[in-house]
Amino acid sequence: NSGPLERCRPKPTDERFNGEFTLRQWVAEAFSLAISDVIDDHLLKQNNSETILNELLVMIMETGLSCPKKAPTERMDMKEVVARLKTIRRKASPLEE
C-alpha cells in the first residue's frame, strides 16, 4: 500500500527536471490547466463533497507553490502560511465526519 507521494506523477527525479525546469514549475503549469492532473486520483475520490475538497486542494496547492519560489520577496509569509493551513484544517473538519 503506497502513499500519495509515492504515486506522485511525475517523480522529482524525472529527467525533465534536470535543468532550469523544476518540479515546482511543472506543478504550477499543470495547476493552471487541471488540478486533477497533479493530485493523486485516490485523493480526489475519497470524499463525496467534491466542491469543498477541490477548494481545499486549490488552497493547499497555492500555499505549497508559493513557498519554494527563488526570491524571498515572492514567498508567502510564514504567518500567512500558518493562517491558511489552519483555515484549510477548519474547512476540512466536516469532511472527516
mmCIF file of N, CA and C in Angstrom, residues 8-81:
data_model
loop_
_atom_site.group_PDB
_atom_site.id
_atom_site.type_symbol
_atom_site.label_atom_id
_atom_site.label_comp_id
_atom_site.label_asym_id
_atom_site.label_seq_id
_atom_site.Cartn_x
_atom_site.Cartn_y
_atom_site.Cartn_z
ATOM 1 N N CYS A 8 3.033 9.863 -6.825
ATOM 2 C CA CYS A 8 3.088 11.165 -7.492
ATOM 3 C C CYS A 8 3.614 11.007 -8.908
ATOM 4 N N ARG A 9 2.974 11.698 -9.824
ATOM 5 C CA ARG A 9 3.462 11.667 -11.191
ATOM 6 C C ARG A 9 3.675 13.089 -11.648
ATOM 7 N N PRO A 10 4.736 13.415 -12.236
ATOM 8 C CA PRO A 10 5.960 12.626 -12.362
ATOM 9 C C PRO A 10 6.762 12.674 -11.067
ATOM 10 N N LYS A 11 7.778 11.859 -10.998
ATOM 11 C CA LYS A 11 8.663 11.806 -9.830
ATOM 12 C C LYS A 11 9.611 13.005 -9.862
ATOM 13 N N PRO A 12 10.053 13.478 -8.684
ATOM 14 C CA PRO A 12 11.016 14.587 -8.648
ATOM 15 C C PRO A 12 12.312 14.266 -9.378
ATOM 16 N N THR A 13 12.610 12.975 -9.547
ATOM 17 C CA THR A 13 13.842 12.564 -10.228
ATOM 18 C C THR A 13 13.656 12.419 -11.737
ATOM 19 N N ASP A 14 12.486 12.750 -12.237
ATOM 20 C CA ASP A 14 12.194 12.667 -13.671
ATOM 21 C C ASP A 14 13.238 13.462 -14.452
ATOM 22 N N GLU A 15 13.630 12.946 -15.609
ATOM 23 C CA GLU A 15 14.669 13.580 -16.438
ATOM 24 C C GLU A 15 14.303 14.998 -16.867
ATOM 25 N N ARG A 16 13.012 15.325 -16.896
ATOM 26 C CA ARG A 16 12.592 16.678 -17.289
ATOM 27 C C ARG A 16 13.091 17.744 -16.327
ATOM 28 N N PHE A 17 13.403 17.353 -15.098
ATOM 29 C CA PHE A 17 13.746 18.325 -14.066
ATOM 30 C C PHE A 17 15.250 18.403 -13.814
ATOM 31 N N ASN A 18 16.041 18.352 -14.864
ATOM 32 C CA ASN A 18 17.490 18.346 -14.690
ATOM 33 C C ASN A 18 18.146 19.687 -14.994
ATOM 34 N N GLY A 19 17.394 20.681 -15.349
ATOM 35 C CA GLY A 19 17.975 21.983 -15.665
ATOM 36 C C GLY A 19 17.201 23.099 -14.994
ATOM 37 N N GLU A 20 16.798 24.056 -15.782
ATOM 38 C CA GLU A 20 16.039 25.191 -15.269
ATOM 39 C C GLU A 20 14.603 24.823 -14.922
ATOM 40 N N PHE A 21 14.061 23.815 -15.599
ATOM 41 C CA PHE A 21 12.673 23.409 -15.379
ATOM 42 C C PHE A 21 12.600 22.527 -14.136
ATOM 43 N N THR A 22 11.792 22.933 -13.153
ATOM 44 C CA THR A 22 11.715 22.214 -11.884
ATOM 45 C C THR A 22 10.348 21.564 -11.701
ATOM 46 N N LEU A 23 10.279 20.675 -10.730
ATOM 47 C CA LEU A 23 9.006 20.042 -10.393
ATOM 48 C C LEU A 23 7.992 21.105 -9.968
ATOM 49 N N ARG A 24 8.446 22.124 -9.228
ATOM 50 C CA ARG A 24 7.554 23.205 -8.805
ATOM 51 C C ARG A 24 6.959 23.914 -10.016
ATOM 52 N N GLN A 25 7.783 24.169 -11.033
ATOM 53 C CA GLN A 25 7.288 24.823 -12.247
ATOM 54 C C GLN A 25 6.290 23.933 -12.975
ATOM 55 N N TRP A 26 6.559 22.633 -13.023
ATOM 56 C CA TRP A 26 5.644 21.708 -13.686
ATOM 57 C C TRP A 26 4.292 21.714 -12.985
ATOM 58 N N VAL A 27 4.323 21.658 -11.646
ATOM 59 C CA VAL A 27 3.074 21.669 -10.883
ATOM 60 C C VAL A 27 2.330 22.980 -11.109
ATOM 61 N N ALA A 28 3.050 24.102 -11.095
ATOM 62 C CA ALA A 28 2.409 25.401 -11.304
ATOM 63 C C ALA A 28 1.738 25.469 -12.668
ATOM 64 N N GLU A 29 2.400 24.961 -13.696
ATOM 65 C CA GLU A 29 1.814 24.968 -15.040
ATOM 66 C C GLU A 29 0.627 24.018 -15.123
ATOM 67 N N ALA A 30 0.777 22.832 -14.565
ATOM 68 C CA ALA A 30 -0.315 21.855 -14.587
ATOM 69 C C ALA A 30 -1.483 22.342 -13.746
ATOM 70 N N PHE A 31 -1.179 23.023 -12.654
ATOM 71 C CA PHE A 31 -2.199 23.550 -11.749
ATOM 72 C C PHE A 31 -3.131 24.499 -12.475
ATOM 73 N N SER A 32 -2.565 25.319 -13.336
ATOM 74 C CA SER A 32 -3.398 26.274 -14.068
ATOM 75 C C SER A 32 -4.261 25.575 -15.112
ATOM 76 N N LEU A 33 -3.883 24.370 -15.524
ATOM 77 C CA LEU A 33 -4.655 23.623 -16.524
ATOM 78 C C LEU A 33 -5.710 22.736 -15.886
ATOM 79 N N ALA A 34 -5.278 21.874 -14.964
ATOM 80 C CA ALA A 34 -6.221 20.948 -14.329
ATOM 81 C C ALA A 34 -5.618 20.373 -13.063
ATOM 82 N N ILE A 35 -6.244 20.648 -11.934
ATOM 83 C CA ILE A 35 -5.713 20.163 -10.661
ATOM 84 C C ILE A 35 -5.714 18.642 -10.600
ATOM 85 N N SER A 36 -6.634 17.998 -11.297
ATOM 86 C CA SER A 36 -6.716 16.534 -11.244
ATOM 87 C C SER A 36 -5.518 15.863 -11.905
ATOM 88 N N ASP A 37 -4.767 16.580 -12.739
ATOM 89 C CA ASP A 37 -3.558 16.019 -13.340
ATOM 90 C C ASP A 37 -2.386 16.024 -12.357
ATOM 91 N N VAL A 38 -2.491 16.849 -11.325
ATOM 92 C CA VAL A 38 -1.409 16.997 -10.366
ATOM 93 C C VAL A 38 -1.673 16.174 -9.108
ATOM 94 N N ILE A 39 -2.936 16.123 -8.685
ATOM 95 C CA ILE A 39 -3.311 15.435 -7.457
ATOM 96 C C ILE A 39 -3.588 13.969 -7.747
ATOM 97 N N ASP A 40 -3.154 13.118 -6.855
ATOM 98 C CA ASP A 40 -3.392 11.676 -6.968
ATOM 99 C C ASP A 40 -4.894 11.399 -7.058
ATOM 100 N N ASP A 41 -5.306 10.561 -8.002
ATOM 101 C CA ASP A 41 -6.716 10.212 -8.179
ATOM 102 C C ASP A 41 -7.333 9.677 -6.896
ATOM 103 N N HIS A 42 -6.555 8.940 -6.120
ATOM 104 C CA HIS A 42 -7.045 8.369 -4.862
ATOM 105 C C HIS A 42 -7.544 9.471 -3.924
ATOM 106 N N LEU A 43 -6.833 10.594 -3.869
ATOM 107 C CA LEU A 43 -7.240 11.695 -3.004
ATOM 108 C C LEU A 43 -8.513 12.353 -3.505
ATOM 109 N N LEU A 44 -8.673 12.436 -4.805
ATOM 110 C CA LEU A 44 -9.858 13.075 -5.372
ATOM 111 C C LEU A 44 -11.118 12.238 -5.169
ATOM 112 N N LYS A 45 -10.973 10.934 -5.014
ATOM 113 C CA LYS A 45 -12.129 10.046 -4.907
ATOM 114 C C LYS A 45 -12.496 9.703 -3.467
ATOM 115 N N GLN A 46 -11.780 10.221 -2.490
ATOM 116 C CA GLN A 46 -12.005 9.824 -1.106
ATOM 117 C C GLN A 46 -13.256 10.437 -0.497
ATOM 118 N N ASN A 47 -13.831 11.474 -1.065
ATOM 119 C CA ASN A 47 -14.951 12.142 -0.434
ATOM 120 C C ASN A 47 -15.970 12.571 -1.467
ATOM 121 N N ASN A 48 -17.233 12.599 -1.076
ATOM 122 C CA ASN A 48 -18.300 12.999 -1.987
ATOM 123 C C ASN A 48 -18.453 14.508 -2.095
ATOM 124 N N SER A 49 -17.896 15.257 -1.178
ATOM 125 C CA SER A 49 -18.022 16.711 -1.178
ATOM 126 C C SER A 49 -16.979 17.314 -2.111
ATOM 127 N N GLU A 50 -17.164 17.086 -3.415
ATOM 128 C CA GLU A 50 -16.148 17.484 -4.399
ATOM 129 C C GLU A 50 -15.868 18.979 -4.417
ATOM 130 N N THR A 51 -16.884 19.794 -4.292
ATOM 131 C CA THR A 51 -16.681 21.240 -4.362
ATOM 132 C C THR A 51 -15.780 21.718 -3.237
ATOM 133 N N ILE A 52 -16.077 21.287 -2.015
ATOM 134 C CA ILE A 52 -15.265 21.690 -0.865
ATOM 135 C C ILE A 52 -13.869 21.098 -0.984
ATOM 136 N N LEU A 53 -13.793 19.850 -1.356
ATOM 137 C CA LEU A 53 -12.496 19.189 -1.489
ATOM 138 C C LEU A 53 -11.632 19.879 -2.537
ATOM 139 N N ASN A 54 -12.214 20.210 -3.679
ATOM 140 C CA ASN A 54 -11.446 20.906 -4.725
ATOM 141 C C ASN A 54 -10.980 22.270 -4.249
ATOM 142 N N GLU A 55 -11.832 22.978 -3.509
ATOM 143 C CA GLU A 55 -11.443 24.280 -2.968
ATOM 144 C C GLU A 55 -10.256 24.124 -2.017
ATOM 145 N N LEU A 56 -10.310 23.103 -1.168
ATOM 146 C CA LEU A 56 -9.214 22.863 -0.229
ATOM 147 C C LEU A 56 -7.933 22.471 -0.961
ATOM 148 N N LEU A 57 -8.061 21.647 -1.983
ATOM 149 C CA LEU A 57 -6.885 21.253 -2.763
ATOM 150 C C LEU A 57 -6.254 22.457 -3.454
ATOM 151 N N VAL A 58 -7.080 23.345 -3.963
ATOM 152 C CA VAL A 58 -6.562 24.568 -4.592
ATOM 153 C C VAL A 58 -5.807 25.398 -3.562
ATOM 154 N N MET A 59 -6.391 25.555 -2.374
ATOM 155 C CA MET A 59 -5.730 26.329 -1.319
ATOM 156 C C MET A 59 -4.394 25.694 -0.924
ATOM 157 N N ILE A 60 -4.383 24.368 -0.805
ATOM 158 C CA ILE A 60 -3.148 23.664 -0.443
ATOM 159 C C ILE A 60 -2.090 23.849 -1.527
ATOM 160 N N MET A 61 -2.484 23.677 -2.791
ATOM 161 C CA MET A 61 -1.527 23.808 -3.894
ATOM 162 C C MET A 61 -1.000 25.235 -3.996
ATOM 163 N N GLU A 62 -1.873 26.224 -3.865
ATOM 164 C CA GLU A 62 -1.420 27.620 -3.935
ATOM 165 C C GLU A 62 -0.429 27.920 -2.817
ATOM 166 N N THR A 63 -0.727 27.432 -1.627
ATOM 167 C CA THR A 63 0.172 27.646 -0.492
ATOM 168 C C THR A 63 1.510 26.956 -0.738
ATOM 169 N N GLY A 64 1.448 25.707 -1.165
ATOM 170 C CA GLY A 64 2.676 24.958 -1.430
ATOM 171 C C GLY A 64 3.517 25.557 -2.539
ATOM 172 N N LEU A 65 2.862 26.058 -3.572
ATOM 173 C CA LEU A 65 3.600 26.638 -4.701
ATOM 174 C C LEU A 65 4.218 27.991 -4.362
ATOM 175 N N SER A 66 3.688 28.667 -3.354
ATOM 176 C CA SER A 66 4.239 29.973 -3.007
ATOM 177 C C SER A 66 5.504 29.851 -2.159
ATOM 178 N N CYS A 67 5.698 28.723 -1.505
ATOM 179 C CA CYS A 67 6.828 28.574 -0.574
ATOM 180 C C CYS A 67 8.197 28.385 -1.234
ATOM 181 N N PRO A 68 8.341 27.576 -2.295
ATOM 182 C CA PRO A 68 9.689 27.333 -2.823
ATOM 183 C C PRO A 68 10.162 28.320 -3.890
ATOM 184 N N LYS A 69 9.533 29.461 -4.011
ATOM 185 C CA LYS A 69 9.972 30.430 -5.019
ATOM 186 C C LYS A 69 11.388 30.896 -4.704
ATOM 187 N N LYS A 70 12.151 31.200 -5.744
ATOM 188 C CA LYS A 70 13.563 31.566 -5.568
ATOM 189 C C LYS A 70 13.728 32.864 -4.787
ATOM 190 N N ALA A 71 12.969 33.892 -5.151
ATOM 191 C CA ALA A 71 13.114 35.192 -4.493
ATOM 192 C C ALA A 71 12.319 35.210 -3.184
ATOM 193 N N PRO A 72 12.977 35.481 -2.065
ATOM 194 C CA PRO A 72 12.276 35.513 -0.780
ATOM 195 C C PRO A 72 11.095 36.485 -0.760
ATOM 196 N N THR A 73 11.193 37.557 -1.523
ATOM 197 C CA THR A 73 10.101 38.537 -1.543
ATOM 198 C C THR A 73 8.848 37.995 -2.226
ATOM 199 N N GLU A 74 9.006 36.947 -3.038
ATOM 200 C CA GLU A 74 7.863 36.342 -3.723
ATOM 201 C C GLU A 74 7.184 35.268 -2.876
ATOM 202 N N ARG A 75 7.862 34.828 -1.816
ATOM 203 C CA ARG A 75 7.332 33.755 -0.974
ATOM 204 C C ARG A 75 6.268 34.287 -0.024
ATOM 205 N N MET A 76 5.333 33.410 0.299
ATOM 206 C CA MET A 76 4.296 33.744 1.260
ATOM 207 C C MET A 76 4.928 33.828 2.649
ATOM 208 N N ASP A 77 4.529 34.821 3.431
ATOM 209 C CA ASP A 77 4.991 34.973 4.797
ATOM 210 C C ASP A 77 4.548 33.754 5.614
ATOM 211 N N MET A 78 5.409 33.255 6.499
ATOM 212 C CA MET A 78 5.095 32.044 7.256
ATOM 213 C C MET A 78 3.858 32.215 8.140
ATOM 214 N N LYS A 79 3.614 33.413 8.639
ATOM 215 C CA LYS A 79 2.389 33.642 9.424
ATOM 216 C C LYS A 79 1.157 33.453 8.548
ATOM 217 N N GLU A 80 1.255 33.900 7.309
ATOM 218 C CA GLU A 80 0.155 33.719 6.367
ATOM 219 C C GLU A 80 -0.013 32.239 6.011
ATOM 220 N N VAL A 81 1.101 31.522 5.872
ATOM 221 C CA VAL A 81 1.044 30.082 5.587
ATOM 222 C C VAL A 81 0.314 29.367 6.719
#
